[in-house]
Tab-separated table of C-alpha atoms in Angstrom:
chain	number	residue	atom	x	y	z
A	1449	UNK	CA	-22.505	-10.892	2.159
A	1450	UNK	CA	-20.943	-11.795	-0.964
A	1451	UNK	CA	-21.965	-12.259	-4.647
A	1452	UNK	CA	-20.526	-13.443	-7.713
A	1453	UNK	CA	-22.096	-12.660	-10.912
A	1454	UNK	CA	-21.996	-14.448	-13.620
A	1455	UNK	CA	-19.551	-13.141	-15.517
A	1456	UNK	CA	-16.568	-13.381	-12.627
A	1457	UNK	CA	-17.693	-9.574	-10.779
A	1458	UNK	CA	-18.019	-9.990	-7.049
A	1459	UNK	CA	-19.726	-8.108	-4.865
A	1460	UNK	CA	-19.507	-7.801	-0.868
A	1461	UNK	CA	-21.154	-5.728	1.219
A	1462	UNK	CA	-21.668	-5.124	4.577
A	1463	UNK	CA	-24.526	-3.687	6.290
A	1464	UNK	CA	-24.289	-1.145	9.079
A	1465	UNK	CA	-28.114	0.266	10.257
A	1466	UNK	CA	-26.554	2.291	12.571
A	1467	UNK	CA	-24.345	4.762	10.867
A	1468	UNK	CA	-25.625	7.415	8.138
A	1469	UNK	CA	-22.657	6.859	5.686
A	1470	UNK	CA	-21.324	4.012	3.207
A	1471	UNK	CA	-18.379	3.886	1.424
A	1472	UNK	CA	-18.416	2.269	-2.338
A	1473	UNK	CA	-15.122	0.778	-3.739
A	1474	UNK	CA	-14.504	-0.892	-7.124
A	1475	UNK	CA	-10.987	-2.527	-6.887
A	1476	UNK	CA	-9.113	-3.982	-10.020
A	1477	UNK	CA	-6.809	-6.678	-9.552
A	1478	UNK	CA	-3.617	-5.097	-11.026
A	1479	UNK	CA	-0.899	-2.632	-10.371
A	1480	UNK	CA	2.302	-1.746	-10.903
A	1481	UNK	CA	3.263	-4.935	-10.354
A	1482	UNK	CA	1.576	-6.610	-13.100
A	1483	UNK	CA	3.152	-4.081	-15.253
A	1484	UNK	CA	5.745	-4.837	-18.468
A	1485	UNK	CA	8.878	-2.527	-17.810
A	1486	UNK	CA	8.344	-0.135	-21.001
A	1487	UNK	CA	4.851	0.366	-19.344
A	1488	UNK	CA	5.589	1.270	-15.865
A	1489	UNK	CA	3.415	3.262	-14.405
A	1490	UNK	CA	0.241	2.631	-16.318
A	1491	UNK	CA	-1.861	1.478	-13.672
A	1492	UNK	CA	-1.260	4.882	-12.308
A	1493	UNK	CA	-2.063	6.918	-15.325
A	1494	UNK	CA	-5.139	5.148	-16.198
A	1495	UNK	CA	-6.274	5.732	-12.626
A	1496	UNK	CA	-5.914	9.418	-13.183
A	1497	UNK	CA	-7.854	9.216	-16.531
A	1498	UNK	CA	-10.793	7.908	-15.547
A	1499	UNK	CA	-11.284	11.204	-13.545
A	1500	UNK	CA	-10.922	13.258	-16.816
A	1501	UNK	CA	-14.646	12.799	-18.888
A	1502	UNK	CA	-16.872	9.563	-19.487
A	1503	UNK	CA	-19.316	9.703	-22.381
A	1504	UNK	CA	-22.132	11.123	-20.401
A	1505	UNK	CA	-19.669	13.246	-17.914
A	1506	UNK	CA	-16.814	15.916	-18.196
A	1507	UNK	CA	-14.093	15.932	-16.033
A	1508	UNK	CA	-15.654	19.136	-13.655
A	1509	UNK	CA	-19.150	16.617	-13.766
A	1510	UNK	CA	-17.134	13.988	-12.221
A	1511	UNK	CA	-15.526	16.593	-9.721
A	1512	UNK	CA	-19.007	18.258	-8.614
A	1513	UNK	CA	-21.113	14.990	-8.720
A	1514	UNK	CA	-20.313	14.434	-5.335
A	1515	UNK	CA	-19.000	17.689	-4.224
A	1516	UNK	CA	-23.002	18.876	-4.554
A	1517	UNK	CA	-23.747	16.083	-1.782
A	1518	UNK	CA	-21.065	16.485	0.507
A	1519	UNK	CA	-19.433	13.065	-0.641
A	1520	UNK	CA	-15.521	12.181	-0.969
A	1521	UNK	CA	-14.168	10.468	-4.278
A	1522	UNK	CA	-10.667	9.369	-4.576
A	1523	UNK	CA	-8.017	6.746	-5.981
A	1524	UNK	CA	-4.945	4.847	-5.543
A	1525	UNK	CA	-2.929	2.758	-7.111
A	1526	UNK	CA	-0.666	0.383	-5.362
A	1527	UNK	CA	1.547	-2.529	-6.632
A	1528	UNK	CA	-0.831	-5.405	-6.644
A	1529	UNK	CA	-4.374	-3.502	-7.203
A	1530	UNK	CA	-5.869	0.149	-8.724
A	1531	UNK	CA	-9.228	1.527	-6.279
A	1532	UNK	CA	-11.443	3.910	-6.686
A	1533	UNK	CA	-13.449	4.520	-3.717
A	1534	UNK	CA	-16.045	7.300	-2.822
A	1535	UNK	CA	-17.931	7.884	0.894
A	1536	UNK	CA	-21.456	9.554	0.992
A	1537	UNK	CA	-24.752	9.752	2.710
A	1538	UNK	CA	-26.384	6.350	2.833
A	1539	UNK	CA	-28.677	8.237	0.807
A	1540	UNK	CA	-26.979	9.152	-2.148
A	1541	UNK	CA	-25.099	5.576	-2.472
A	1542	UNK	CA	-26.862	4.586	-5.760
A	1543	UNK	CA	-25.403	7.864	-7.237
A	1544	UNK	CA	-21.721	7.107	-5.967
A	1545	UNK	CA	-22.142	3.807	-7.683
A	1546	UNK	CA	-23.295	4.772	-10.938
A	1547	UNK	CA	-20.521	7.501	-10.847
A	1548	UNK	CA	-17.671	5.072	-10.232
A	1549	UNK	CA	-19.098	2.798	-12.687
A	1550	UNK	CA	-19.505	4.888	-15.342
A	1551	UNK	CA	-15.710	6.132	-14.874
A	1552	UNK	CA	-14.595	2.194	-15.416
A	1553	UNK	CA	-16.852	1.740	-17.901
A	1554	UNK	CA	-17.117	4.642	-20.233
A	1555	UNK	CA	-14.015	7.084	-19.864
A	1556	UNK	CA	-13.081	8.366	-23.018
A	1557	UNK	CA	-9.454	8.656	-22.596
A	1558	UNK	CA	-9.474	11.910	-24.643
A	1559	UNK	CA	-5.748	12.422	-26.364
A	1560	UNK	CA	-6.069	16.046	-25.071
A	1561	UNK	CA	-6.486	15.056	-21.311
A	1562	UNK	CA	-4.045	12.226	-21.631
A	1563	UNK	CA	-1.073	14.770	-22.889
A	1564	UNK	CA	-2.651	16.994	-19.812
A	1565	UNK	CA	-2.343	14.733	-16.924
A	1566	UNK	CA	1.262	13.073	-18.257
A	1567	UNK	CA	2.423	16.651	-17.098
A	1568	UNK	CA	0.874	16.404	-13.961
A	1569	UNK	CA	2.264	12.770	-13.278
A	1570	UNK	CA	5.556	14.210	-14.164
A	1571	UNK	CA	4.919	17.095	-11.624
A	1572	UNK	CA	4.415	14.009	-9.357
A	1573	UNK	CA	7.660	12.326	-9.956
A	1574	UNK	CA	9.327	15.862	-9.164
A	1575	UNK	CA	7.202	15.973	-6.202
A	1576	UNK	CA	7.992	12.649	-4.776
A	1577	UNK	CA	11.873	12.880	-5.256
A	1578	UNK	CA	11.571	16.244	-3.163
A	1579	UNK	CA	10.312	13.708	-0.688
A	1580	UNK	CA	13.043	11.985	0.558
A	1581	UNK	CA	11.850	10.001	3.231
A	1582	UNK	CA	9.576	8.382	0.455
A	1583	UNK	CA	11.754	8.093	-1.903
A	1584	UNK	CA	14.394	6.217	0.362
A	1585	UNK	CA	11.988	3.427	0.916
A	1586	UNK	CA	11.126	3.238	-3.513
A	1587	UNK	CA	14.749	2.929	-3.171
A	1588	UNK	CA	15.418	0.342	-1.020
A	1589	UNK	CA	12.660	-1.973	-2.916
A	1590	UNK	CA	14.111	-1.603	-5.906
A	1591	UNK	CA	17.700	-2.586	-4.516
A	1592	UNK	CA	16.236	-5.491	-2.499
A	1593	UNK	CA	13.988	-6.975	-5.324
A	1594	UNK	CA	16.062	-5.757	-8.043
A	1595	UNK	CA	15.183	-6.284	-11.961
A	1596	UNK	CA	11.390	-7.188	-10.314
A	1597	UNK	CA	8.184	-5.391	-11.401
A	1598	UNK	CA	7.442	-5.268	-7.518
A	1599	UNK	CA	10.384	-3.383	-6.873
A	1600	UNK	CA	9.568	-0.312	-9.389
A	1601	UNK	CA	7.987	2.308	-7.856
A	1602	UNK	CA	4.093	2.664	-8.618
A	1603	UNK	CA	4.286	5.863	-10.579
A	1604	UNK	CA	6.432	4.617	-13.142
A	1605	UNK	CA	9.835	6.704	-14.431
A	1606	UNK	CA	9.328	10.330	-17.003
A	1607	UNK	CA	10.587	7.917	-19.525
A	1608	UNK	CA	7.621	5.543	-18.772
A	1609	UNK	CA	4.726	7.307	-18.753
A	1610	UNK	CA	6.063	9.986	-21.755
A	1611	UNK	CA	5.651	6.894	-23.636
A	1612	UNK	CA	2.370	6.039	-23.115
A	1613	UNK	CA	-0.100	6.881	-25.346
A	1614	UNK	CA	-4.008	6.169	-25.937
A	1615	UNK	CA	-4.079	2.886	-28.050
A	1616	UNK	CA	-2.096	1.560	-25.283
A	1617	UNK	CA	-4.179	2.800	-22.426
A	1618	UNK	CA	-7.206	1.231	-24.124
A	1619	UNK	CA	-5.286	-2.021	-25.015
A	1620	UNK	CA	-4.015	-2.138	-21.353
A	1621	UNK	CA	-7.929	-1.275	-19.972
A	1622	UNK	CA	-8.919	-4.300	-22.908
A	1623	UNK	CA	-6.603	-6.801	-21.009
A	1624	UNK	CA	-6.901	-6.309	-17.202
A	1625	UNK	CA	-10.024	-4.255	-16.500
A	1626	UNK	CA	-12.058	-6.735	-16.977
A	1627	UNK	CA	-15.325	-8.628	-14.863
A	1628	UNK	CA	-12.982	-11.677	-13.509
A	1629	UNK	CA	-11.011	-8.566	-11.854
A	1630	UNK	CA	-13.224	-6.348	-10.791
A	1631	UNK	CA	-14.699	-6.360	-6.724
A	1632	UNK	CA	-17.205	-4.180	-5.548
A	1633	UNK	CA	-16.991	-3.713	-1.726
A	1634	UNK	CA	-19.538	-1.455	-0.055
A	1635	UNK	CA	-19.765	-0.913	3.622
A	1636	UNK	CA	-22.362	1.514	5.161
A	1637	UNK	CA	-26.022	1.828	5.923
A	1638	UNK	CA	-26.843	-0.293	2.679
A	1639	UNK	CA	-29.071	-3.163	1.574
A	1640	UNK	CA	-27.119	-5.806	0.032
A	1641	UNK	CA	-29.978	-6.715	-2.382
A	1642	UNK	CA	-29.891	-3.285	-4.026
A	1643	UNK	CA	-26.379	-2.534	-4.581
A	1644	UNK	CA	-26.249	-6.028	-6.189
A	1645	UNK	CA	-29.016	-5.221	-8.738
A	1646	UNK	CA	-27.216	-1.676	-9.370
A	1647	UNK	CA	-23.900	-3.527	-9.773
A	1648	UNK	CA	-25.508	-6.433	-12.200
A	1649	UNK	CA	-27.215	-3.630	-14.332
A	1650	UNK	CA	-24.143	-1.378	-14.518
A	1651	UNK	CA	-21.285	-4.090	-14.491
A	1652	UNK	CA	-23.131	-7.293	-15.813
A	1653	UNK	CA	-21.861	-7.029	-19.452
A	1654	UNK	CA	-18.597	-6.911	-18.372
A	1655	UNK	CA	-16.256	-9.820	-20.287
A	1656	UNK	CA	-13.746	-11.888	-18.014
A	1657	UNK	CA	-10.318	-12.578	-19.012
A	1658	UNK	CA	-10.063	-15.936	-18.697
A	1659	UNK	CA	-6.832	-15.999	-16.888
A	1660	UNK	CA	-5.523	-14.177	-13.744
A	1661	UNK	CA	-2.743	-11.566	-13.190
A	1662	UNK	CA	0.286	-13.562	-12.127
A	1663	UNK	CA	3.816	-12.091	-10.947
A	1664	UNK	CA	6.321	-14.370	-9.613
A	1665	UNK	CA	8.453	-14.247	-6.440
A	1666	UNK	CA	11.211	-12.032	-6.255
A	1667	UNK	CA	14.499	-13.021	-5.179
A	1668	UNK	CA	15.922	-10.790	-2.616
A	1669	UNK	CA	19.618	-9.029	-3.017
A	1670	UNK	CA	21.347	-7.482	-0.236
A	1671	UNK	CA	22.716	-4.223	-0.655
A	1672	UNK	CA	24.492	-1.123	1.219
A	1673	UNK	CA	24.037	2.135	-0.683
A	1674	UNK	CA	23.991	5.705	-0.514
A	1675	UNK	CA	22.924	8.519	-2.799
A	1676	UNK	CA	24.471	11.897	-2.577
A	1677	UNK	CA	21.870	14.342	-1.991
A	1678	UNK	CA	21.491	18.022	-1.286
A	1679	UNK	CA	19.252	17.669	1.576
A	1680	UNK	CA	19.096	19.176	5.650
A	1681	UNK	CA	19.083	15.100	6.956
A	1682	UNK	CA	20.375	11.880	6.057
A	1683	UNK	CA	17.201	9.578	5.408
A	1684	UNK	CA	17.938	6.109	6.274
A	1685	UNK	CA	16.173	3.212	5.381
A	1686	UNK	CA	16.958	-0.275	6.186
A	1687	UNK	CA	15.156	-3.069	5.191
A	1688	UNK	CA	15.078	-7.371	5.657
A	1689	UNK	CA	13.277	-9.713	3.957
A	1690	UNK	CA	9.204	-10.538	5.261
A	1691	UNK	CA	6.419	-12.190	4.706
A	1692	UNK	CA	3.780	-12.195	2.185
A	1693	UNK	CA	-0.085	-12.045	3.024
A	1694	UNK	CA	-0.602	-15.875	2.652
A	1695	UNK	CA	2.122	-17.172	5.009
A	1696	UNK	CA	1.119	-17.470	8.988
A	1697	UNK	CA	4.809	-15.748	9.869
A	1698	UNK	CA	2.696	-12.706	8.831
A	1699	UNK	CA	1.224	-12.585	12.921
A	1700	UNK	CA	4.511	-12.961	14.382
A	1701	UNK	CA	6.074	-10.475	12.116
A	1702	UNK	CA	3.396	-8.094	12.980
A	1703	UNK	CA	4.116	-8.409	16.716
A	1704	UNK	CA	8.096	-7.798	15.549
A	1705	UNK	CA	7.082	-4.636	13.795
A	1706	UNK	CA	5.112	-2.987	16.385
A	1707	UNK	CA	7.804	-3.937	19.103
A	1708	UNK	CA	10.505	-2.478	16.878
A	1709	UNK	CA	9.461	0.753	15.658
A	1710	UNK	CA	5.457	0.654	15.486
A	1711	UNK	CA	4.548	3.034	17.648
A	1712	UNK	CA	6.166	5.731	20.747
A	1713	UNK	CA	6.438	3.122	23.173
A	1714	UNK	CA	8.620	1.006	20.529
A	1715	UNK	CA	12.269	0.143	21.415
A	1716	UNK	CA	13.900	2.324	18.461
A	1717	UNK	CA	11.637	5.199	19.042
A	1718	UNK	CA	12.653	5.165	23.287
A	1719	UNK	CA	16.193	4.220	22.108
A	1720	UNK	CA	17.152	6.783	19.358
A	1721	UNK	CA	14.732	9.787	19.874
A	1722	UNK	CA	13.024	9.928	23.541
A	1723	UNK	CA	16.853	8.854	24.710
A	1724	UNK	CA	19.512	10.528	22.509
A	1725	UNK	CA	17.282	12.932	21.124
A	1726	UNK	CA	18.676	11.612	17.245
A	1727	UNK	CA	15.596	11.629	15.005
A	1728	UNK	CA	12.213	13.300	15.004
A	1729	UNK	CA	11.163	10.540	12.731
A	1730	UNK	CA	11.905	6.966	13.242
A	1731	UNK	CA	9.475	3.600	12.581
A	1732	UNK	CA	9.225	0.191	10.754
A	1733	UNK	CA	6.860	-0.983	8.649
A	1734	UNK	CA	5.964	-4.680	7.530
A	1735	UNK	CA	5.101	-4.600	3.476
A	1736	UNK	CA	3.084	-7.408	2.344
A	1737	UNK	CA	2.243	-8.817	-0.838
A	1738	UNK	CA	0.968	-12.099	-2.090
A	1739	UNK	CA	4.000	-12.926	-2.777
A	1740	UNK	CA	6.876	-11.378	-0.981
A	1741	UNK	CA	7.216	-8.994	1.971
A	1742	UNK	CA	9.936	-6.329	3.618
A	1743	UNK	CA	10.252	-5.071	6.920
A	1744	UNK	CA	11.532	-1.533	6.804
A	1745	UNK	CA	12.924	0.652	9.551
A	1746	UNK	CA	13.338	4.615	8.887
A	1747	UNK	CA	14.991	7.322	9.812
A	1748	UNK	CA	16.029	10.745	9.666
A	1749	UNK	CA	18.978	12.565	11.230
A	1750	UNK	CA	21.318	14.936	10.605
A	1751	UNK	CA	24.575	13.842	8.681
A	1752	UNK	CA	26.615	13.531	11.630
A	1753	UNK	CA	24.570	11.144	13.556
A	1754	UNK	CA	23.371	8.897	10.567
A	1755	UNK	CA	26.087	6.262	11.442
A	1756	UNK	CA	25.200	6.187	15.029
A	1757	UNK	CA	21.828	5.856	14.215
A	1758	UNK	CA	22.278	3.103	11.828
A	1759	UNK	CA	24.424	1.679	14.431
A	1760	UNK	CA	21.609	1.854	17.114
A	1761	UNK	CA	19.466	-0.167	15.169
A	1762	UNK	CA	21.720	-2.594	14.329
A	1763	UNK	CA	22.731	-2.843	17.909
A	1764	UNK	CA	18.377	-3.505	18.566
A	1765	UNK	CA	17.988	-5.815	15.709
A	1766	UNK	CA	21.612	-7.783	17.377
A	1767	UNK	CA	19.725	-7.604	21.154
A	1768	UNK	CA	16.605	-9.235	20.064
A	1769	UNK	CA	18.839	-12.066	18.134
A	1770	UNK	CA	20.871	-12.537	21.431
A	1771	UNK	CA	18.552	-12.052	24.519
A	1772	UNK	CA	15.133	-12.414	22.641
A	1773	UNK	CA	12.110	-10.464	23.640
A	1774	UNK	CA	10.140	-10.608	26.716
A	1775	UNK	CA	6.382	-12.109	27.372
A	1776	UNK	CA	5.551	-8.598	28.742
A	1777	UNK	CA	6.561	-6.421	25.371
A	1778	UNK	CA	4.848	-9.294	23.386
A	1779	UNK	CA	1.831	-9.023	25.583
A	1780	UNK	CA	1.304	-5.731	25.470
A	1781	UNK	CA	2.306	-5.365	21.445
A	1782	UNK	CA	-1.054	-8.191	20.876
A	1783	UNK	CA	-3.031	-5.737	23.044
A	1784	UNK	CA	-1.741	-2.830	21.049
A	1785	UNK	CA	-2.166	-4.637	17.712
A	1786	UNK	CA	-5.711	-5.461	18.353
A	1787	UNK	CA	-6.682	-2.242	19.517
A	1788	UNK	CA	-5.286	-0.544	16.371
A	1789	UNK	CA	-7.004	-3.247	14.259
A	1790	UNK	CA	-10.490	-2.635	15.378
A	1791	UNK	CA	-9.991	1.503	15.935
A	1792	UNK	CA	-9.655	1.249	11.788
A	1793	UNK	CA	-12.995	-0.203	11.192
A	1794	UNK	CA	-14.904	2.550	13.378
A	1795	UNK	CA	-15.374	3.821	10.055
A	1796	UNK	CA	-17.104	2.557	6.791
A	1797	UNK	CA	-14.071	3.591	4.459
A	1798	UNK	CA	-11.675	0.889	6.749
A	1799	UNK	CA	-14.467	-1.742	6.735
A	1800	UNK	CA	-14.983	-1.666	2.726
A	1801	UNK	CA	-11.002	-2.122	2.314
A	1802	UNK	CA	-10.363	-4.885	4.840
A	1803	UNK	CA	-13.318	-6.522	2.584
A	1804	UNK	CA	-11.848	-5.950	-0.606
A	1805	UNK	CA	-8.289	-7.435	0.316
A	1806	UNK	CA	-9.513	-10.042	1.757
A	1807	UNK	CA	-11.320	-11.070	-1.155
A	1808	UNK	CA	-8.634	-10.929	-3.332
A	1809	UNK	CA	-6.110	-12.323	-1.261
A	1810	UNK	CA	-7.804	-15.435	-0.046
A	1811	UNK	CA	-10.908	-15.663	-2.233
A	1812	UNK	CA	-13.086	-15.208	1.257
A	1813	UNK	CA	-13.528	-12.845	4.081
A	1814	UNK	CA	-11.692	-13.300	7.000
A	1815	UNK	CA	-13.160	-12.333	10.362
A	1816	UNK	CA	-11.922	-9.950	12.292
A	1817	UNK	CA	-12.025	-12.522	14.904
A	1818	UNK	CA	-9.896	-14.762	13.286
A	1819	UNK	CA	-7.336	-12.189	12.659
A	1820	UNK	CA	-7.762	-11.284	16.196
A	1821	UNK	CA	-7.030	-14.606	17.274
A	1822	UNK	CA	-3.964	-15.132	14.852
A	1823	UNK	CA	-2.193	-11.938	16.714
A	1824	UNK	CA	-3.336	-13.716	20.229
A	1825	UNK	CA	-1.305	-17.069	19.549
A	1826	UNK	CA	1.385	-15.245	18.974
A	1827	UNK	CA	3.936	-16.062	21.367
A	1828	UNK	CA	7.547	-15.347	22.518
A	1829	UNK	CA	9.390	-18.014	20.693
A	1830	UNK	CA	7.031	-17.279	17.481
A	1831	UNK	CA	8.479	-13.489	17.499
A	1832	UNK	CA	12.102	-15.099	18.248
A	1833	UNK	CA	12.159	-17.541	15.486
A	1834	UNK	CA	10.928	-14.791	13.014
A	1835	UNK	CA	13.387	-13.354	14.431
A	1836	UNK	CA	15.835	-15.072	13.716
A	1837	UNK	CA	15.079	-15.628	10.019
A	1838	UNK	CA	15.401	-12.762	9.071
A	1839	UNK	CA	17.009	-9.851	11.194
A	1840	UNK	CA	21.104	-11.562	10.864
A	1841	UNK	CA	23.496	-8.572	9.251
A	1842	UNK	CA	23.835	-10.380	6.276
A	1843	UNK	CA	19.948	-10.422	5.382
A	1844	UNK	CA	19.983	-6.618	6.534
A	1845	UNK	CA	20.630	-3.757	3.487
A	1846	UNK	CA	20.547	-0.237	3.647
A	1847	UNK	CA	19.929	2.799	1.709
A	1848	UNK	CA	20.902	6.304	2.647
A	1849	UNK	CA	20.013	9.456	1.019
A	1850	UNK	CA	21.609	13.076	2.215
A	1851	UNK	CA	24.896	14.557	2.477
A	1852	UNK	CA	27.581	12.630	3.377
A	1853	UNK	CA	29.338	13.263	7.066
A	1854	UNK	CA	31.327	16.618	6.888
A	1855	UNK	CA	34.821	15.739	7.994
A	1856	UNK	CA	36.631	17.623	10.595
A	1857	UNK	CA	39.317	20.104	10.484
């Protein structure tokens, strides 16, 4: 059920009798995306502040408020949106909402804590470019979408966030945190009528901003690159252009994913490791925006089988353009999709997300059964023709990250 109050908040929930939980989220339509270059990284930052003290709350009250009642609060900040989400009793789900409501409403943004948790974002940075199979796919987005806010990576640069300071935290909060950006998606053993009085009460003062968070579409480059790196394995990551959330190509593309590298029956996981034994980790995954997608294959091997490896997959993605794929693979991919899809809302934490997105992708909630029954039409020329779009060598690039091959004597 969903509710707009009057000031541009909405509020969906769904109601599930039958479990004991619920999960509260309040989602803010921004992210790294939406940021300005010398302010990379914000979105992050400010969702680690609002952890740190509100008026009423220090930073250990936030921490212990649902510790005491065996509850889970977290965050996360991705390119097009900032969450904050926490999962309790059904019982205590009027004190996770005031909790998370009180952090985006009141935090004081103390210059103290703000100089604090800059050194712990920086510790972050370090921590993620000791991480090179997620650093080769930050990497390959911002070759592929280069000079475009959705190819920077989420946490911003040290440069970035040593820059930013409170007035522009609040200034940033003043322009984007505001009602006409703001969901509240609750899934659980709830009654819709009372979270929307808590949320109207709490959240009902809020001002709009009158205007909506736009990015544009990036254009794609193509590019072959590879960093020198002191590391046990070459990290590979390839990548072709996608599809963004709004465009139907998203169902075939799905089906092209999974049959790729989604899961251990997947051609390139039989192909490279159950067959040569070349990779302990190797997958795709389809990222989708509003406006622009990537699907990504990855790998890691040691340095003198990254060429062969990158050569195997080329060698897939040239099979698929020249024989196609077959009704059976595509069959059984659907099944697989669709069993995957409705495994993820066993719980109340995957049924509040799916909600949120939904909203503010397409302004309404999709049902499951309609997503079902995209990933059901999808047929064998659908996954060809996507296919074909966009899996040619010259819409292909690459970044690798490791030591380079040692030559032989």
């Amino acid at each position: 059920r969903i509710e707009h109050l009057p000031n541009g908040v909405r509020i969906v929930t769904e109601e599930i009798p039958h479990v004991l939980s619920a999960t509260v989220g309040i989602w803010v339509s921004v992210g790294s995306a939406h940021e300005p270059p010398e302010l990379a990284g914000i979105c992050h930052t400010l969702e680690h502040m609002l952890f740190k003290g509100t008026a009423t709350r220090s930073a250990r009250d936030i921490a212990e408020t649902l510790d005491a009642v065996g509850g889970q609060l977290n965050a996360f900040t991705d390119k097009e949106t900032t969450c904050y989400h926490a999962k309790v009793l059904s019982e205590h789900v009027s004190l996770a909402v005031d909790l998370l409501c009180d952090m985006l409403l009141n935090s004081t943004l103390r210059t103290s804590d703000i100089r604090c948790e800059k050194r712990v974002i920086l510790e972050e940075i370090r921590q993620i470019e000791d991480e090179p199979d997620e650093l080769v796919h930050d990497l390959l987005l911002q070759r592929m979408w280069h000079g475009h806010p959705l190819g920077r990576p989420v946490i911003g640069t040290r440069r970035s966030v040593r820059s930013l300071s409170r007035d522009v935290l609040l200034d940033f909060i003043a322009r984007h945190y505001t009602a006409d950006r703001i969901t509240v998606s609750v899934a659980g053993n709830v009654r819709h009528r009372e979270i929307v009085a808590q949320v109207a009460a709490l959240l009902g003062g809020m001002r709009p901003s009158g205007g909506a968070a736009e990015i544009t579409t990036p254009a794609v480059r193509t590019c072959i690159h590879h960093v020198a790196r002191d590391t046990e394995q070459v990290h590979i990551c390839l990548g072709v252009p996608g599809y963004s959330q709004l465009e139907e190509e998203k169902y075939p593309l799905a089906v092209l994913d999974t049959l790729l590298g989604g899961a251990s029956s997947s051609r390139l996981f039989q192909e490279v490791r159950e067959k040569r034994g070349l990779a302990y980790n190797i997958g795709s995954s389809a990222l989708s925006y509003r406006d622009a997608g990537v699907l990504a294959i990855y790998a890691g091997t040691n340095p003198e089988a990254a060429e062969q490896v990158l050569r195997l997959i080329r060698e897939e993605f040239d099979r698929i353009l020249g024989e196609g794929v077959h009704e059976r693979e595509v069959a059984q991919v659907r099944s697989q999709i669709k069993g995957s899809m409705l495994l993820a809302l066993e719980g109340t934490t995957g049924r509040m997300a799916r909600m949120a997105k939904s909203l503010q992708y397409f302004g309404r909630i999709i049902p499951i059964d309609e997503v079902v029954q995209g990933i059901e039409r999808v047929t064998v020329e659908d996954v060809n023709r996507v296919a074909r779009a966009i899996l040619p060598r010259e819409r292909t690039s690459v970044i690798s990250l490791g030591p380079r091959a040692r030559r032989r004597p």
